[in-house]
């Protein structure tokens, strides 16, 4: 028997635990919805979701159940160009993710490289027959400098194009990636790899080719300097014009070497910058997700799309521009509302309320107060939400007659109809429970008495009547 009792107690404990878990699960079960707003097309789509976030249906006229979880998903929002500021009347939206962080990006990017390659040195002497024979390196170096300059210009164009696309709020991620690869494909050097296959491999090859071509040019320029120095020794006696031309050629070659070093170093930095930007672009999310629990009747979510910090760093001005402002409206259905209101009611107790008197013949009489008495009332209204402009529920309140002779407080209870955008106006009616006069000491109507007055032979008792009223609610309690 003891064993059976222990087993029963254990089973009861397990049953209680299971029941508790079930109730907890039911309490936390919520309907889920998603609003998808596309920045580029400016379309908003309302979806209902399952408990596992699978789309169940597209809502044409969305009516969202109160206390439901709403996921607001912004699509094609370029984080390099746009920041999103959200404002909700009831409460702030809480981002589900921290979004794109620009601090590391801005810290690792220098200013735009500009157009100064530093190779504007005159190259007229590179082909001068007074210094180079037909088999010299002059024409080869001149061609090599031109090709290298074109490659560096292409790198600068790629960098500028990528940055311009990144701060364009109307371009999505795929378009920016495609534009960068399309510009890279315009390079015709056979040593370059396909940027569509692997853009990082393309940048590595481009970096290597520029380094290789630079080393070759540097070697040729060194050889040319040595050739200039040895082509006309000073001992042979040079004319003043020849000496000036010789020195000018050597200065030009030295200047080309220095300018080439600066330009190539800047190009390597630009390639690293392109690689960094491209890496961040691939890793960046062009979606923003916010979670919001709908509790109010109607919610206006203001989305302000402003210029991002990255885009602002590219501008000459210091002002952050607002690109566009949009509003998402949510309307709740269901739930239970309670509010308070001030009402003007008309109370009537019929023949249950009488004014008693003694006639000249000494007979007790009573005049029914079967007319409506205006009352000033305060009401507590309660109703399930079934619509925006019409709801049906009930009201409970207290009223005081608007009269010189205030008999006492009336209690009111009955059904109500709530009208208006926020159900502020209500029409009520029902039972009134209030004080009425009664005869005491066994006195009754139509009874003959020797009394001259009934003032001390009546008392206040509560009885039922009815009321009608109109009220205007003040504020929501729940």
Coordinates of C-alpha atoms in Angstrom, one line a residue:
X1 CA 0.0 0.0 0.0
X2 CA 2.9 2.4 0.9
X3 CA 4.5 1.6 -2.5
X4 CA 1.2 2.3 -4.3
X5 CA 0.8 5.6 -2.5
X6 CA 4.4 6.6 -3.4
X7 CA 3.8 5.7 -7.0
X8 CA 0.6 7.7 -7.0
X9 CA 2.4 10.8 -5.6
X10 CA 5.1 10.5 -8.2
X11 CA 2.6 10.2 -11.0
X12 CA 0.8 13.3 -9.7
X13 CA 4.1 15.2 -9.6
X14 CA 4.9 14.2 -13.2
X15 CA 1.4 15.1 -14.2
X16 CA 1.6 18.5 -12.6
X17 CA 5.0 19.1 -14.2
X18 CA 3.6 18.2 -17.6
X19 CA 0.6 20.3 -17.2
X20 CA 2.7 23.2 -16.1
X21 CA 4.9 22.9 -19.1
X22 CA 1.9 22.7 -21.4
X23 CA 0.3 25.8 -19.9
X24 CA 3.7 27.6 -20.2
X25 CA 3.9 26.7 -23.9
X26 CA 0.4 27.9 -24.5
X27 CA 1.1 31.2 -22.7
X28 CA 4.1 31.8 -24.8
X29 CA 2.6 30.7 -28.1
X30 CA 2.3 33.7 -30.4
X31 CA 1.1 34.4 -33.9
X32 CA 3.9 35.6 -36.1
X33 CA 3.9 38.1 -39.0
X34 CA 6.5 39.6 -41.3
X35 CA 6.5 42.9 -43.2
X36 CA 9.0 43.1 -46.0
X37 CA 9.8 46.5 -47.4
X38 CA 12.0 46.8 -50.5
X39 CA 14.0 50.0 -50.5
X40 CA 14.4 50.0 -54.3
X41 CA 10.9 49.1 -55.4
X42 CA 9.2 50.8 -52.3
X43 CA 6.8 47.9 -52.0
X44 CA 5.6 46.5 -48.6
X45 CA 4.5 42.9 -48.4
X46 CA 2.6 41.5 -45.4
X47 CA 3.1 37.8 -44.6
X48 CA 1.8 35.5 -41.9
X49 CA 4.4 33.0 -40.5
X50 CA 4.3 29.7 -38.9
X51 CA 5.9 29.0 -35.5
X52 CA 9.1 28.0 -37.4
X53 CA 9.1 31.3 -39.5
X54 CA 7.9 29.6 -42.6
X55 CA 5.7 31.9 -44.8
X56 CA 2.1 30.6 -44.7
X57 CA 0.1 33.3 -46.5
X58 CA 0.3 36.8 -48.1
X59 CA -2.1 39.3 -46.5
X60 CA -3.8 41.7 -48.8
X61 CA -5.6 43.7 -46.0
X62 CA -3.4 42.9 -43.0
X63 CA -5.2 42.6 -39.7
X64 CA -2.7 41.5 -37.1
X65 CA -3.7 39.8 -33.9
X66 CA -3.0 41.8 -30.8
X67 CA 0.2 40.8 -28.9
X68 CA 1.6 39.1 -32.0
X69 CA 5.3 39.2 -32.9
X70 CA 5.9 41.2 -36.0
X71 CA 9.2 40.9 -37.9
X72 CA 10.0 44.0 -40.0
X73 CA 12.4 43.1 -42.7
X74 CA 14.0 45.8 -44.9
X75 CA 15.4 44.6 -48.2
X76 CA 18.0 46.1 -50.5
X77 CA 19.2 48.7 -47.9
X78 CA 22.8 49.5 -48.9
X79 CA 24.6 49.7 -45.5
X80 CA 27.4 51.7 -47.2
X81 CA 25.0 54.4 -48.3
X82 CA 22.0 54.3 -46.0
X83 CA 21.4 54.2 -42.2
X84 CA 17.8 53.5 -41.0
X85 CA 16.3 55.5 -38.1
X86 CA 13.1 54.0 -36.7
X87 CA 10.4 55.6 -34.6
X88 CA 7.3 54.0 -33.1
X89 CA 4.7 55.9 -31.1
X90 CA 4.3 53.2 -28.4
X91 CA 7.8 51.8 -28.1
X92 CA 11.1 51.7 -29.9
X93 CA 11.9 48.9 -32.3
X94 CA 14.7 46.6 -31.2
X95 CA 17.0 45.4 -34.0
X96 CA 17.5 41.7 -34.2
X97 CA 21.1 42.2 -35.3
X98 CA 23.6 44.9 -34.7
X99 CA 23.8 45.6 -38.5
X100 CA 26.8 46.8 -40.4
X101 CA 29.7 48.4 -38.4
X102 CA 31.4 51.2 -40.3
X103 CA 34.0 52.1 -37.6
X104 CA 36.6 49.5 -38.7
X105 CA 35.8 50.2 -42.4
X106 CA 36.4 53.9 -42.1
X107 CA 39.5 53.4 -40.0
X108 CA 41.1 51.2 -42.6
X109 CA 40.4 53.3 -45.7
X110 CA 42.4 56.3 -46.8
X111 CA 41.1 59.1 -48.9
X112 CA 40.5 58.7 -52.6
X113 CA 43.8 58.5 -54.5
X114 CA 43.1 61.3 -56.9
X115 CA 44.5 61.8 -60.3
X116 CA 48.1 62.6 -59.5
X117 CA 50.3 59.7 -60.7
X118 CA 53.4 61.8 -60.7
X119 CA 54.5 60.7 -64.2
X120 CA 54.2 64.0 -66.0
X121 CA 57.9 64.2 -66.7
X122 CA 58.9 65.0 -70.2
X123 CA 60.1 61.9 -72.1
X124 CA 61.3 63.7 -75.2
X125 CA 64.9 62.6 -74.5
X126 CA 64.0 58.9 -74.4
X127 CA 64.2 58.7 -78.2
X128 CA 66.9 61.3 -78.8
X129 CA 69.4 59.8 -81.3
X130 CA 72.2 61.9 -79.8
X131 CA 72.2 59.6 -76.8
X132 CA 70.6 56.3 -77.9
X133 CA 71.3 54.1 -80.8
X134 CA 68.5 52.2 -82.7
X135 CA 69.0 49.2 -80.5
X136 CA 68.7 51.1 -77.2
X137 CA 66.0 50.8 -74.5
X138 CA 64.4 54.2 -75.1
X139 CA 61.3 53.1 -77.1
X140 CA 60.8 50.0 -74.9
X141 CA 60.9 52.1 -71.7
X142 CA 58.5 54.7 -73.2
X143 CA 56.1 51.9 -74.1
X144 CA 56.5 50.2 -70.7
X145 CA 55.8 53.5 -68.8
X146 CA 52.7 54.0 -70.9
X147 CA 51.3 50.5 -70.3
X148 CA 52.1 50.7 -66.6
X149 CA 50.4 54.1 -66.4
X150 CA 47.3 52.7 -68.1
X151 CA 47.2 49.8 -65.6
X152 CA 47.5 52.2 -62.6
X153 CA 44.8 54.4 -64.1
X154 CA 42.6 51.3 -64.4
X155 CA 43.2 50.5 -60.8
X156 CA 42.3 54.1 -59.8
X157 CA 39.1 53.9 -62.0
X158 CA 38.1 50.6 -60.3
X159 CA 38.6 52.1 -56.9
X160 CA 36.6 55.2 -57.7
X161 CA 33.8 53.2 -59.4
X162 CA 33.5 50.8 -56.5
X163 CA 33.3 53.6 -54.0
X164 CA 30.8 55.5 -56.1
X165 CA 28.6 52.3 -56.3
X166 CA 28.9 51.7 -52.6
X167 CA 27.5 55.1 -51.7
X168 CA 24.7 54.8 -54.3
X169 CA 21.6 53.9 -52.2
X170 CA 19.7 52.6 -55.3
X171 CA 22.2 49.8 -56.2
X172 CA 21.8 46.4 -54.6
X173 CA 24.6 44.1 -53.6
X174 CA 24.6 42.0 -56.8
X175 CA 24.7 45.1 -59.0
X176 CA 27.7 46.6 -57.2
X177 CA 29.6 43.3 -57.4
X178 CA 28.7 42.9 -61.1
X179 CA 29.9 46.5 -61.9
X180 CA 33.2 45.9 -60.3
X181 CA 33.9 42.7 -62.2
X182 CA 32.7 44.2 -65.5
X183 CA 35.2 47.0 -65.2
X184 CA 37.9 44.6 -64.2
X185 CA 37.3 42.5 -67.4
X186 CA 38.1 45.5 -69.5
X187 CA 41.8 45.0 -68.8
X188 CA 43.3 43.1 -71.8
X189 CA 46.6 41.9 -70.3
X190 CA 46.8 38.1 -71.0
X191 CA 48.5 37.6 -67.7
X192 CA 45.4 38.6 -65.7
X193 CA 43.1 36.0 -64.4
X194 CA 39.3 36.1 -64.9
X195 CA 37.7 38.4 -62.3
X196 CA 34.4 36.5 -62.6
X197 CA 36.1 33.3 -61.5
X198 CA 37.9 34.8 -58.5
X199 CA 38.1 38.5 -58.0
X200 CA 40.7 38.2 -55.3
X201 CA 42.9 36.1 -57.5
X202 CA 42.5 38.8 -60.2
X203 CA 43.6 41.5 -57.8
X204 CA 46.6 39.4 -56.7
X205 CA 47.7 38.9 -60.3
X206 CA 47.2 42.6 -61.0
X207 CA 49.3 43.5 -58.0
X208 CA 52.0 41.0 -59.1
X209 CA 52.0 42.2 -62.7
X210 CA 52.4 45.9 -61.7
X211 CA 55.3 44.9 -59.4
X212 CA 57.0 42.8 -62.2
X213 CA 56.6 45.5 -64.8
X214 CA 57.9 48.2 -62.4
X215 CA 61.0 46.1 -61.6
X216 CA 61.6 45.7 -65.3
X217 CA 61.2 49.4 -65.9
X218 CA 63.4 50.3 -63.0
X219 CA 66.1 48.0 -64.4
X220 CA 65.8 49.5 -67.9
X221 CA 65.9 53.0 -66.4
X222 CA 69.1 52.2 -64.4
X223 CA 70.7 50.8 -67.6
X224 CA 69.6 53.9 -69.5
X225 CA 71.2 56.2 -66.9
X226 CA 74.4 54.2 -67.1
X227 CA 74.2 54.4 -70.9
X228 CA 73.8 58.2 -70.8
X229 CA 76.7 58.6 -68.4
X230 CA 79.0 56.4 -70.5
X231 CA 77.9 57.4 -74.0
X232 CA 79.8 60.7 -74.0
X233 CA 82.7 60.9 -71.5
X234 CA 83.6 64.4 -70.3
X235 CA 87.2 63.9 -71.4
X236 CA 86.2 64.0 -75.1
X237 CA 85.2 67.6 -74.7
X238 CA 81.5 68.2 -74.9
X239 CA 80.0 71.4 -76.1
X240 CA 77.9 73.4 -73.7
X241 CA 74.7 72.4 -75.5
X242 CA 75.6 68.8 -75.4
X243 CA 76.4 69.0 -71.7
X244 CA 73.0 70.7 -70.9
X245 CA 71.1 68.1 -72.9
X246 CA 73.0 65.2 -71.2
X247 CA 72.2 66.6 -67.8
X248 CA 68.6 67.2 -68.7
X249 CA 68.2 63.6 -69.9
X250 CA 69.7 62.2 -66.7
X251 CA 67.5 64.4 -64.5
X252 CA 64.4 63.3 -66.5
X253 CA 65.4 59.6 -66.0
X254 CA 65.9 60.1 -62.3
X255 CA 62.6 62.0 -62.0
X256 CA 60.8 59.2 -63.8
X257 CA 62.3 56.6 -61.4
X258 CA 61.2 58.6 -58.4
X259 CA 57.7 59.3 -59.7
X260 CA 57.3 55.7 -60.8
X261 CA 58.1 54.5 -57.2
X262 CA 55.6 56.9 -55.7
X263 CA 52.8 56.0 -58.2
X264 CA 53.4 52.3 -57.9
X265 CA 53.4 52.5 -54.1
X266 CA 50.1 54.4 -54.2
X267 CA 48.7 51.8 -56.7
X268 CA 49.6 48.9 -54.3
X269 CA 47.8 50.8 -51.5
X270 CA 44.7 51.3 -53.8
X271 CA 44.6 47.6 -54.7
X272 CA 44.7 46.8 -51.0
X273 CA 41.8 49.2 -50.5
X274 CA 39.8 47.7 -53.3
X275 CA 40.4 44.2 -51.8
X276 CA 39.2 45.5 -48.3
X277 CA 36.1 47.2 -49.8
X278 CA 35.3 44.1 -51.8
X279 CA 35.7 41.8 -48.8
X280 CA 33.4 44.0 -46.7
X281 CA 30.9 44.3 -49.6
X282 CA 30.7 40.5 -49.8
X283 CA 30.2 40.1 -46.1
X284 CA 27.7 43.0 -45.7
X285 CA 24.0 42.3 -45.4
X286 CA 21.7 44.5 -47.4
X287 CA 18.8 43.5 -45.1
X288 CA 17.7 45.0 -41.8
X289 CA 15.5 43.0 -39.4
X290 CA 13.6 44.4 -36.4
X291 CA 11.2 42.7 -34.0
X292 CA 8.1 44.4 -32.6
X293 CA 5.3 43.1 -30.4
X294 CA 2.0 44.6 -31.5
X295 CA 0.0 45.8 -28.5
X296 CA -1.7 49.0 -29.6
X297 CA -4.8 49.3 -31.8
X298 CA -2.9 51.0 -34.6
X299 CA 0.8 51.6 -35.0
X300 CA 2.6 53.9 -37.3
X301 CA 6.2 52.8 -37.8
X302 CA 8.3 55.7 -39.2
X303 CA 11.3 54.6 -41.2
X304 CA 13.8 57.4 -41.9
X305 CA 16.5 56.5 -44.4
X306 CA 19.5 58.8 -44.0
X307 CA 23.0 59.1 -45.4
X308 CA 25.4 56.6 -43.8
X309 CA 28.6 57.5 -42.0
X310 CA 30.6 55.9 -44.8
X311 CA 28.7 58.0 -47.5
X312 CA 29.1 61.1 -45.4
X313 CA 32.9 60.6 -45.2
X314 CA 32.9 60.8 -49.0
X315 CA 31.0 64.1 -49.1
X316 CA 32.5 67.6 -49.0
X317 CA 29.7 68.9 -46.7
X318 CA 29.2 68.0 -43.1
X319 CA 25.4 67.5 -43.2
X320 CA 23.7 64.1 -43.1
X321 CA 21.1 64.1 -45.8
X322 CA 17.7 62.4 -45.4
X323 CA 17.2 60.2 -48.5
X324 CA 13.5 59.3 -47.9
X325 CA 11.0 58.7 -45.2
X326 CA 8.4 56.0 -45.2
X327 CA 5.6 54.8 -42.9
X328 CA 4.4 51.3 -42.2
X329 CA 1.0 51.1 -40.6
X330 CA -0.1 48.1 -38.5
X331 CA -3.7 47.5 -37.3
X332 CA -4.4 45.1 -34.5
X333 CA -7.4 43.0 -34.0
X334 CA -8.6 40.8 -31.1
X335 CA -7.6 41.2 -27.5
X336 CA -9.6 42.8 -24.7
X337 CA -9.8 46.5 -23.9
X338 CA -10.6 48.3 -20.7
X339 CA -11.0 52.1 -20.4
X340 CA -12.7 54.7 -18.3
X341 CA -15.2 57.3 -19.4
X342 CA -17.3 60.2 -18.2
X343 CA -21.0 59.7 -19.0
X344 CA -24.3 61.5 -18.8
X345 CA -26.9 59.0 -17.9
X346 CA -30.7 59.1 -17.5
X347 CA -31.7 56.9 -14.5
X348 CA -35.3 55.7 -14.0
X349 CA -36.7 53.6 -11.1
X350 CA -40.3 53.7 -12.2
X351 CA -42.9 53.2 -9.5
X352 CA -40.2 51.8 -7.1
X353 CA -39.3 55.3 -6.3
X354 CA -42.0 57.5 -4.8
X355 CA -42.5 60.8 -3.1
X356 CA -44.7 60.2 -0.1
X357 CA -47.2 62.8 1.3
X358 CA -50.2 63.1 3.6
X359 CA -53.4 64.4 2.1
X360 CA -55.8 66.9 3.7
X361 CA -58.0 63.9 4.7
X362 CA -55.0 62.4 6.6
X363 CA -54.5 59.6 4.0
X364 CA -50.9 58.6 3.1
X365 CA -50.2 58.9 -0.6
X366 CA -47.3 58.3 -2.9
X367 CA -46.4 59.8 -6.3
X368 CA -44.2 57.6 -8.5
X369 CA -40.9 59.1 -9.7
X370 CA -41.3 57.4 -13.1
X371 CA -39.4 60.0 -15.0
X372 CA -35.7 60.0 -16.1
X373 CA -33.3 61.7 -13.7
X374 CA -30.1 63.1 -15.3
X375 CA -26.9 61.7 -13.6
X376 CA -23.2 62.5 -13.9
X377 CA -21.4 59.1 -14.1
X378 CA -18.0 57.6 -14.3
X379 CA -17.8 54.3 -16.2
X380 CA -15.4 51.5 -16.6
X381 CA -15.8 50.0 -20.1
X382 CA -14.7 46.6 -21.2
X383 CA -15.0 45.0 -24.6
X384 CA -13.3 42.5 -27.0
X385 CA -11.8 44.3 -30.0
X386 CA -13.7 43.2 -33.2
X387 CA -13.2 46.3 -35.4
X388 CA -11.8 49.8 -35.8
X389 CA -15.0 51.8 -35.5
X390 CA -17.5 49.4 -33.9
X391 CA -17.3 47.2 -30.8
X392 CA -19.7 45.7 -28.4
X393 CA -19.0 45.1 -24.7
X394 CA -20.2 46.2 -21.3
X395 CA -19.9 49.0 -18.8
X396 CA -19.9 49.4 -15.0
X397 CA -20.2 52.7 -13.3
X398 CA -21.2 55.0 -10.5
X399 CA -23.5 58.0 -10.9
X400 CA -24.7 60.9 -8.9
X401 CA -28.0 62.7 -9.7
X402 CA -27.7 66.2 -11.0
X403 CA -30.3 67.6 -8.6
X404 CA -30.6 69.6 -5.4
X405 CA -31.7 66.6 -3.5
X406 CA -28.9 64.0 -3.9
X407 CA -30.2 60.8 -2.5
X408 CA -27.0 58.8 -2.9
X409 CA -24.8 57.0 -5.4
X410 CA -26.3 54.7 -8.1
X411 CA -24.5 51.6 -9.4
X412 CA -24.8 51.0 -13.2
X413 CA -24.2 47.8 -15.2
X414 CA -25.1 46.9 -18.7
X415 CA -24.1 46.4 -22.3
X416 CA -22.5 49.1 -24.4
X417 CA -21.8 49.9 -28.0
X418 CA -18.5 51.6 -28.7
X419 CA -18.1 53.8 -31.7
X420 CA -15.4 55.8 -33.4
X421 CA -11.8 55.4 -34.5
X422 CA -10.5 54.6 -30.9
X423 CA -13.9 53.5 -29.5
X424 CA -14.0 56.7 -27.4
X425 CA -17.7 57.2 -27.8
X426 CA -20.1 54.7 -26.2
X427 CA -23.8 54.2 -25.9
X428 CA -24.8 52.3 -22.8
X429 CA -27.9 51.0 -21.1
X430 CA -28.9 48.5 -18.5
X431 CA -29.6 48.0 -14.8
X432 CA -29.3 50.8 -12.3
X433 CA -29.1 50.0 -8.6
X434 CA -29.8 53.0 -6.4
X435 CA -31.5 54.5 -3.4
X436 CA -35.3 55.0 -3.2
X437 CA -37.6 56.0 -0.4
X438 CA -39.6 53.5 1.7
X439 CA -42.2 54.0 4.4
X440 CA -41.2 52.7 7.9
X441 CA -43.0 51.9 11.1
X442 CA -45.6 49.8 9.3
X443 CA -47.0 52.8 7.3
X444 CA -48.4 52.1 3.9
X445 CA -50.0 54.0 1.1
X446 CA -53.8 54.7 1.4
X447 CA -53.5 54.3 5.1
X448 CA -55.2 56.9 7.3
X449 CA -52.9 58.5 9.8
X450 CA -52.9 61.3 12.4
X451 CA -49.3 62.2 11.5
X452 CA -48.7 65.7 10.1
X453 CA -45.4 64.8 8.4
X454 CA -43.6 61.7 7.1
X455 CA -40.1 63.1 7.3
X456 CA -39.1 60.8 10.1
X457 CA -41.0 57.8 8.8
X458 CA -39.1 57.2 5.5
X459 CA -35.8 55.7 4.8
X460 CA -33.4 55.1 1.9
X461 CA -33.2 51.6 0.5
X462 CA -31.5 50.3 -2.7
X463 CA -33.6 48.9 -5.5
X464 CA -33.3 48.2 -9.2
X465 CA -34.1 50.4 -12.1
X466 CA -32.6 51.1 -15.5
X467 CA -30.6 53.7 -17.3
X468 CA -29.5 55.0 -20.7
X469 CA -26.4 57.0 -21.3
X470 CA -23.7 58.4 -23.6
X471 CA -20.1 58.6 -22.5
X472 CA -16.7 59.6 -23.8
X473 CA -13.6 57.6 -22.7
X474 CA -10.6 59.3 -21.2
X475 CA -7.7 56.8 -21.4
X476 CA -6.9 53.2 -21.7
X477 CA -6.3 51.1 -18.6
X478 CA -5.2 48.0 -20.4

